[in-house]
Coordinates of C-alpha atoms in Angstrom, one line a residue:
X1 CA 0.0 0.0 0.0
X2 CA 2.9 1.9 -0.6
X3 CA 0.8 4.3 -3.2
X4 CA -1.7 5.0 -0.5
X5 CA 0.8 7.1 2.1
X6 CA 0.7 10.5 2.2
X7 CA -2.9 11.4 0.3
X8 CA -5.7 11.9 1.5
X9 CA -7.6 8.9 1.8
X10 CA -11.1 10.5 0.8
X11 CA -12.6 8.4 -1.4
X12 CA -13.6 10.9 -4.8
X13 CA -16.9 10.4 -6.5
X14 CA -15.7 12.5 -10.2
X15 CA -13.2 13.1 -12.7
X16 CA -12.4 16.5 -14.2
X17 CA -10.9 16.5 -17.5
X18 CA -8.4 18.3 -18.5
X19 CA -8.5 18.5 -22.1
X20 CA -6.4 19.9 -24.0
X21 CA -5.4 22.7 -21.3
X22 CA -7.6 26.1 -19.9
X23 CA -7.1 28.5 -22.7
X24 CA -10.9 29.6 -22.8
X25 CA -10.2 31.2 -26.6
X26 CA -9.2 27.9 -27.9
X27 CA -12.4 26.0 -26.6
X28 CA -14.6 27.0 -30.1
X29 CA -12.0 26.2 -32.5
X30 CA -11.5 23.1 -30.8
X31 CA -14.8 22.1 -30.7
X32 CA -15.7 23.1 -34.3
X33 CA -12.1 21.0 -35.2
X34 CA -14.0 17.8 -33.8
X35 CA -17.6 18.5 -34.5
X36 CA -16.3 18.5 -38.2
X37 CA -14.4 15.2 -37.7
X38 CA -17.5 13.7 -35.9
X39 CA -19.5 14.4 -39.0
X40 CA -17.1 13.3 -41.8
X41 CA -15.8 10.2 -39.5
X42 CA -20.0 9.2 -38.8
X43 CA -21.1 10.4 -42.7
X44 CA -18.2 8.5 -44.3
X45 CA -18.9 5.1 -42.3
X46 CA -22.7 4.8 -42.8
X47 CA -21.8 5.5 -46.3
X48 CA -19.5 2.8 -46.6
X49 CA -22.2 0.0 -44.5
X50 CA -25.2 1.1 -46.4
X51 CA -23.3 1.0 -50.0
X52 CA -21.9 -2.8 -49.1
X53 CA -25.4 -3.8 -47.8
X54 CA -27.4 -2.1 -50.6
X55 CA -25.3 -3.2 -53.9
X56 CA -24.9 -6.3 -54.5
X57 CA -21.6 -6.0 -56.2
X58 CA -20.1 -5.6 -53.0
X59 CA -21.3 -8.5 -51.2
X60 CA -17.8 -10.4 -51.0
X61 CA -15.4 -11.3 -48.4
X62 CA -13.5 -8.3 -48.9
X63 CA -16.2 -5.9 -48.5
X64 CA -18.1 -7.7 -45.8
X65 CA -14.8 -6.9 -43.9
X66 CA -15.5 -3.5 -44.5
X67 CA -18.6 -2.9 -43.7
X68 CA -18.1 -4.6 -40.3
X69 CA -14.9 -2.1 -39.6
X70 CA -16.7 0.9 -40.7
X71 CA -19.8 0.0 -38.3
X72 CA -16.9 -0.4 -35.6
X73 CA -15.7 2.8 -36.3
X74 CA -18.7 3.9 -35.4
X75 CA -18.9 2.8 -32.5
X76 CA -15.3 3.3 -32.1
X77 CA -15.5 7.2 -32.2
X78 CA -19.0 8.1 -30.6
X79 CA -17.1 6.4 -27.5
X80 CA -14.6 9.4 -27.7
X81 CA -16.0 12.3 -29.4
X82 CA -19.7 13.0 -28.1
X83 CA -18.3 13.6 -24.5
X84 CA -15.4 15.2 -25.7
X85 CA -17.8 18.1 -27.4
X86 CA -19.6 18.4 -24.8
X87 CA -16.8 19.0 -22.5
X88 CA -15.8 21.5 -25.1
X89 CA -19.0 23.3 -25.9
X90 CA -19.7 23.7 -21.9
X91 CA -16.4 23.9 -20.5
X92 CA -16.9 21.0 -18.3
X93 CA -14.9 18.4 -17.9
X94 CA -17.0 17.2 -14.9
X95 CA -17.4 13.4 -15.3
X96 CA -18.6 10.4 -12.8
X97 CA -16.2 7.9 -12.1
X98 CA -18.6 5.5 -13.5
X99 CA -19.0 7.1 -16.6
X100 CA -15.2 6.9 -16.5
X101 CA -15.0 3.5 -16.1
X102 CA -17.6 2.8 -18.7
X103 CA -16.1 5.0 -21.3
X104 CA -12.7 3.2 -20.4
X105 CA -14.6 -0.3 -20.8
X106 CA -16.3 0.8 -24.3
X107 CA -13.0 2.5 -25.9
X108 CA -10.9 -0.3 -24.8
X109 CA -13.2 -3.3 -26.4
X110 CA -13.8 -1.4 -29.9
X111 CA -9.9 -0.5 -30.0
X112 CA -8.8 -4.5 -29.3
X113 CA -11.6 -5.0 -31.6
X114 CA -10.2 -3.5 -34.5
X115 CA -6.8 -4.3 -34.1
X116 CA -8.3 -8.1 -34.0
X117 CA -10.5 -7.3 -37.1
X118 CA -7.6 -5.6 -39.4
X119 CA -5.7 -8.9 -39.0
X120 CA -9.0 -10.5 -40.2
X121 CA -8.5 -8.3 -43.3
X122 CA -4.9 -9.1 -43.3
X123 CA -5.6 -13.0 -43.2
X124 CA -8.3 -12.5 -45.9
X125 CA -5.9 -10.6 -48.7
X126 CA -3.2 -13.2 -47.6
X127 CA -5.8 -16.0 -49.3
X128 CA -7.1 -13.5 -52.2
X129 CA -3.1 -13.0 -53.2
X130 CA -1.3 -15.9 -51.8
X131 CA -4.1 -18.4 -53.1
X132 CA -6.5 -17.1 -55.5
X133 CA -7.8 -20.8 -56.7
X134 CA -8.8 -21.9 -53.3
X135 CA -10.1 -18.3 -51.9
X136 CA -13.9 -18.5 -52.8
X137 CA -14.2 -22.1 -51.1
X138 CA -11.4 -21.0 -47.8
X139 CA -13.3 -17.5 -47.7
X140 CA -16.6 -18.6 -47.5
X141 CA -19.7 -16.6 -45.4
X142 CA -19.1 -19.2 -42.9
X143 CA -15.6 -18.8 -42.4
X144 CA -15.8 -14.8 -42.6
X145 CA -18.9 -14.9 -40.1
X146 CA -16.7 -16.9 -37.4
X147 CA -13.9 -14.2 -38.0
X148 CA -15.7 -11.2 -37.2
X149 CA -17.6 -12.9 -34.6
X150 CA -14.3 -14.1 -33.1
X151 CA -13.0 -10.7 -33.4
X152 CA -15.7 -8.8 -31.3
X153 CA -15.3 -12.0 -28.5
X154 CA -11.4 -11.6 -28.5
X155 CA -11.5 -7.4 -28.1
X156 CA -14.3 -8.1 -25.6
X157 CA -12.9 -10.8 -23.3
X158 CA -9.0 -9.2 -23.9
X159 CA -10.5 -5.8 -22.6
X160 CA -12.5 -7.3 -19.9
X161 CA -10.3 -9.6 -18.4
X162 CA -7.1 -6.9 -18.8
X163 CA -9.4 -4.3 -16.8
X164 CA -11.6 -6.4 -14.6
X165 CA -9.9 -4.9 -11.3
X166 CA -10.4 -1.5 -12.1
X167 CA -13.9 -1.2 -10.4
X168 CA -12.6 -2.4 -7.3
X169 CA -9.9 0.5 -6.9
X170 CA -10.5 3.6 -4.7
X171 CA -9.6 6.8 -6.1
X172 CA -8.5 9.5 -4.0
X173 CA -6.7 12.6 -3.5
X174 CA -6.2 14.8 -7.3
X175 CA -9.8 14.7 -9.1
X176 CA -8.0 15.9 -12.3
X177 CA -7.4 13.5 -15.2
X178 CA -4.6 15.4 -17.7
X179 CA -6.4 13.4 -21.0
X180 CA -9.1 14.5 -23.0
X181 CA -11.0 11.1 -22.3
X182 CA -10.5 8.8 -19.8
X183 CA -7.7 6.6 -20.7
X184 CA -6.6 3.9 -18.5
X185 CA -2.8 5.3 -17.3
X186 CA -4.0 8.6 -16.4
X187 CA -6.7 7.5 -14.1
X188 CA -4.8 4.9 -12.5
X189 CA -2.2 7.6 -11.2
X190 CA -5.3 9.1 -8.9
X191 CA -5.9 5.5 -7.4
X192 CA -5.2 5.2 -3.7
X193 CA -5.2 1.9 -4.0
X194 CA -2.0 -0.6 -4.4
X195 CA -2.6 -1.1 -8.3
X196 CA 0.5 -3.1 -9.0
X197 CA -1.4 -6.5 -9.5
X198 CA -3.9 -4.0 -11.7
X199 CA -1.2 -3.0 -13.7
X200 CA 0.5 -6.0 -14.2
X201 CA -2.7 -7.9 -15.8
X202 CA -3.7 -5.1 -17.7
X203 CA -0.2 -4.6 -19.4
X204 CA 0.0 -8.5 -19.8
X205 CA -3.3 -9.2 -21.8
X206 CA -3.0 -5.4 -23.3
X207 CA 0.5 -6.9 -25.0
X208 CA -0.8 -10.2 -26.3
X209 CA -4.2 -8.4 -27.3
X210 CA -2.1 -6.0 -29.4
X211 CA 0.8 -8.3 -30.4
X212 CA -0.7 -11.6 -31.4
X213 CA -3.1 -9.6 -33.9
X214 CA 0.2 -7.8 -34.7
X215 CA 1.9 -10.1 -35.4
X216 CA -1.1 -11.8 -37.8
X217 CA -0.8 -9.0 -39.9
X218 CA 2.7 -8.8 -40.4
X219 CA 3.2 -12.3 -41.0
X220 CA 0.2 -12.1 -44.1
X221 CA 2.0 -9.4 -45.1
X222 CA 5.1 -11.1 -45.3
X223 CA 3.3 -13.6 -47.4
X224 CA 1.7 -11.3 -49.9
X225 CA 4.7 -8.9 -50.2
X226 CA 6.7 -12.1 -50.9
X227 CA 3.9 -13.3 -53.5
X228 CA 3.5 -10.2 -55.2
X229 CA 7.0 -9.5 -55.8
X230 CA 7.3 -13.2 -57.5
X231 CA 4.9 -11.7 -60.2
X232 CA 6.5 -11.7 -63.7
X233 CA 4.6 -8.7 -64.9
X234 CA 4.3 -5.1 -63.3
X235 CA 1.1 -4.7 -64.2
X236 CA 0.3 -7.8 -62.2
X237 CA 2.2 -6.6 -59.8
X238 CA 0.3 -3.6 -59.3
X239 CA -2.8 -5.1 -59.6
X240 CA -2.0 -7.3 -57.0
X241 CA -0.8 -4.6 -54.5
X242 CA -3.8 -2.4 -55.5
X243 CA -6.2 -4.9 -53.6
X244 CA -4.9 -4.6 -50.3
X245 CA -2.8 -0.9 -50.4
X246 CA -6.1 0.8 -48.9
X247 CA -5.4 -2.0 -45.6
X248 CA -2.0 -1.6 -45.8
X249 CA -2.6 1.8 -45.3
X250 CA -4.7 1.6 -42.6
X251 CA -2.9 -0.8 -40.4
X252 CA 0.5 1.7 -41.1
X253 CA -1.5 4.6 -39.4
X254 CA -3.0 2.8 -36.6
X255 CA 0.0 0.8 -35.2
X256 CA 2.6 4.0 -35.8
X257 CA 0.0 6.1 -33.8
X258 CA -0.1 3.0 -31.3
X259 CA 3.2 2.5 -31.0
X260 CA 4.2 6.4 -30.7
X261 CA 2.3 6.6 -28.0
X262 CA 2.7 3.6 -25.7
X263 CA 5.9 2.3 -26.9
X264 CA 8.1 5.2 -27.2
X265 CA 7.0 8.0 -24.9
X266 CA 9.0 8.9 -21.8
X267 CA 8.9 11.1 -18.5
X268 CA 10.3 14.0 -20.2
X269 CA 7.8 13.6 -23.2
X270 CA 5.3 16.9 -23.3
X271 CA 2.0 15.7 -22.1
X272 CA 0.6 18.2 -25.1
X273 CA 2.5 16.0 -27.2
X274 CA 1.3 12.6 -26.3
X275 CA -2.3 14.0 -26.0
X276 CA -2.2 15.0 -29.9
X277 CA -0.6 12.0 -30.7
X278 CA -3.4 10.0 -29.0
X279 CA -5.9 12.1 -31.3
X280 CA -4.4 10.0 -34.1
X281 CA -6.1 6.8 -33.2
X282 CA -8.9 7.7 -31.2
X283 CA -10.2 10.5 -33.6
X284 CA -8.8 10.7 -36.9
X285 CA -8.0 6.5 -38.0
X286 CA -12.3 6.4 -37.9
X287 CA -12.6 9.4 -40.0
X288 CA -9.4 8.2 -42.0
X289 CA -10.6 4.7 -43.5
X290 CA -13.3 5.5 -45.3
X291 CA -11.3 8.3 -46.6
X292 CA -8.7 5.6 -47.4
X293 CA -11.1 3.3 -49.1
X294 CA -13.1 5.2 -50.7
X295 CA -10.4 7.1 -52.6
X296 CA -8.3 3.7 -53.3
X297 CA -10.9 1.8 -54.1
X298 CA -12.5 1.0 -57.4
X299 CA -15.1 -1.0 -56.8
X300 CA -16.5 1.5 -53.8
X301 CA -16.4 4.5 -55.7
X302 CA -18.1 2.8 -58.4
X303 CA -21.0 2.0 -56.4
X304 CA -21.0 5.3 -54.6
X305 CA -21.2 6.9 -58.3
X306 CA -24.1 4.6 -59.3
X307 CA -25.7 5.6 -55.8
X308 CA -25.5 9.1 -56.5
X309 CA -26.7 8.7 -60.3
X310 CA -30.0 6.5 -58.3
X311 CA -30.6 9.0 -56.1
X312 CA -30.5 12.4 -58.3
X313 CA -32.6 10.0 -61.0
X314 CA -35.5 10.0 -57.9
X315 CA -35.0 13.8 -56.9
X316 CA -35.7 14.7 -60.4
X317 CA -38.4 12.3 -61.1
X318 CA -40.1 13.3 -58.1
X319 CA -40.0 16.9 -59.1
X320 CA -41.4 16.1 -62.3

């Protein structure tokens, strides 16, 4: 209990946070910043599930991925962003600790989630490249159902299991969490509460939640790098890399962002720093993939042309 000397053993019922610091003149701009990528992050991911449930074109493996990781995204970011603006267009960072702890749960389960999900992706472009014979009878509904399904259980029991201790900590002393949401480090440094057990599980099942699923992806990337390069032709080549440069893409920007800030960062890093890189996967990787696919994609900007062509074909027949 060597945390515990020395604060005041009080037991506190809320969380203030911090943000991204007091300057009162920065609080509009900020929250017009994020009320834009709220928009653009939810507009471009309902796009992209209601265009892969509506045309029929896109009902393959690939796509069915998709649709799934956009509807996480989703999730991903309105466990983020709506309390954020709030915070932002009030100027209250005033939060329960069980809102805390249930904003911690949610974020942590869609996060694992997705990292579990991408090396789905991975694992499916690894059989479209690495054996395109054999891909419509490996990747079959069956097979891609199980994978998402096993996805959402592995983020869910991962996240669970690494933060099942949390309710049963007493926080104490400081009320002020220096993060714009609550993030699991941060809120453990209030705890009056010996937290090294805590700690030790969550870092344990955090590092096989994030490096197993890692690891997946880099290994299928191996594969297909390896297959693509043993392509005669350039055009094949390109064709080849073209089918999975939009996930390529998207893994790149979530693991740097993961890694800059929980593998690198220090005592002496600024907290301003660490907070902006943290914006990078919480706020802008949902708002970046459909970006990503949309503009690298073929097949999805066809159908979101022949969507738009449906649609202003009804406006104007319904004005007639």
């Amino acid at each position: 209990m060597e945390k515990a000397e020395g604060r005041n053993q009080t037991p506190i019922m809320e969380f203030i946070l911090l943000g991204f610091g007091n300057g009162p003149e920065l609080q509009p701009l900020l929250f017009l910043l994020f009320l834009v990528i709220y928009i653009v992050t939810m507009g471009g991911n309902i796009l992209i599930v209601v265009l892969v449930v509506a045309d029929q074109h896109l009902h393959t493996p690939m796509y069915f991925f998709l649709g799934n990781l956009s509807f996480l995204d989703l999730c991903y970011s309105s466990s983020i962003l709506p309390r954020l603006l709030s915070s932002l267009l009030t100027g209250d960072g005033t939060v329960s600790i069980e809102s805390c702890l249930v904003q911690l749960y949610l974020f942590a389960i869609m996060a694992a989630t997705e990292l579990w999900l991408l090396a789905a992706m991975s694992c499916d472009r690894y059989v479209a490249i690495c054996h395109p014979l054999r891909y419509a009878a490996l990747m079959n509904g069956r097979v891609c159902g199980q994978l998402v399904a096993g996805s959402w259980i592995s983020g869910f029991l991962f996240s669970i299991t690494a933060h099942s201790f949390v309710f049963q900590i007493t926080f104490c002393d400081s009320k002020e969490i220096d993060h714009f949401y609550c993030d699991f480090s941060p809120m453990i440094k209030l705890s009056c509460s010996d937290t090294r057990t805590l700690e030790l599980v969550a870092f344990t099942f955090a590092t096989i939640g994030t490096f197993v699923p890692c690891l997946l992806t880099l290994t299928s990337y191996v594969c297909i790098i390896t297959t693509i390069l043993r392509i005669p032709s350039s055009t094949g080549r390109q064709k080849a890399f073209s089918t999975c440069s939009s996930h390529l893409t998207v893994v790149t920007v979530l693991y740097g962002t993961l890694i800059i800030v929980y593998v690198f960062p220090t005592n002496n890093t600024p907290k301003i720093l660490y907070k902006i890189s943290s914006v990078f996967y919480t706020v802008l990787t949902p708002m970046i993939n459909p970006v990503v696919y949309c503009l690298r994609n073929k097949e999805v900007k066809k159908s979101l042309r022949k969507a738009i062509l449906t649609f202003v074909t009804f406006r104007n027949r319904q004005r007639i």
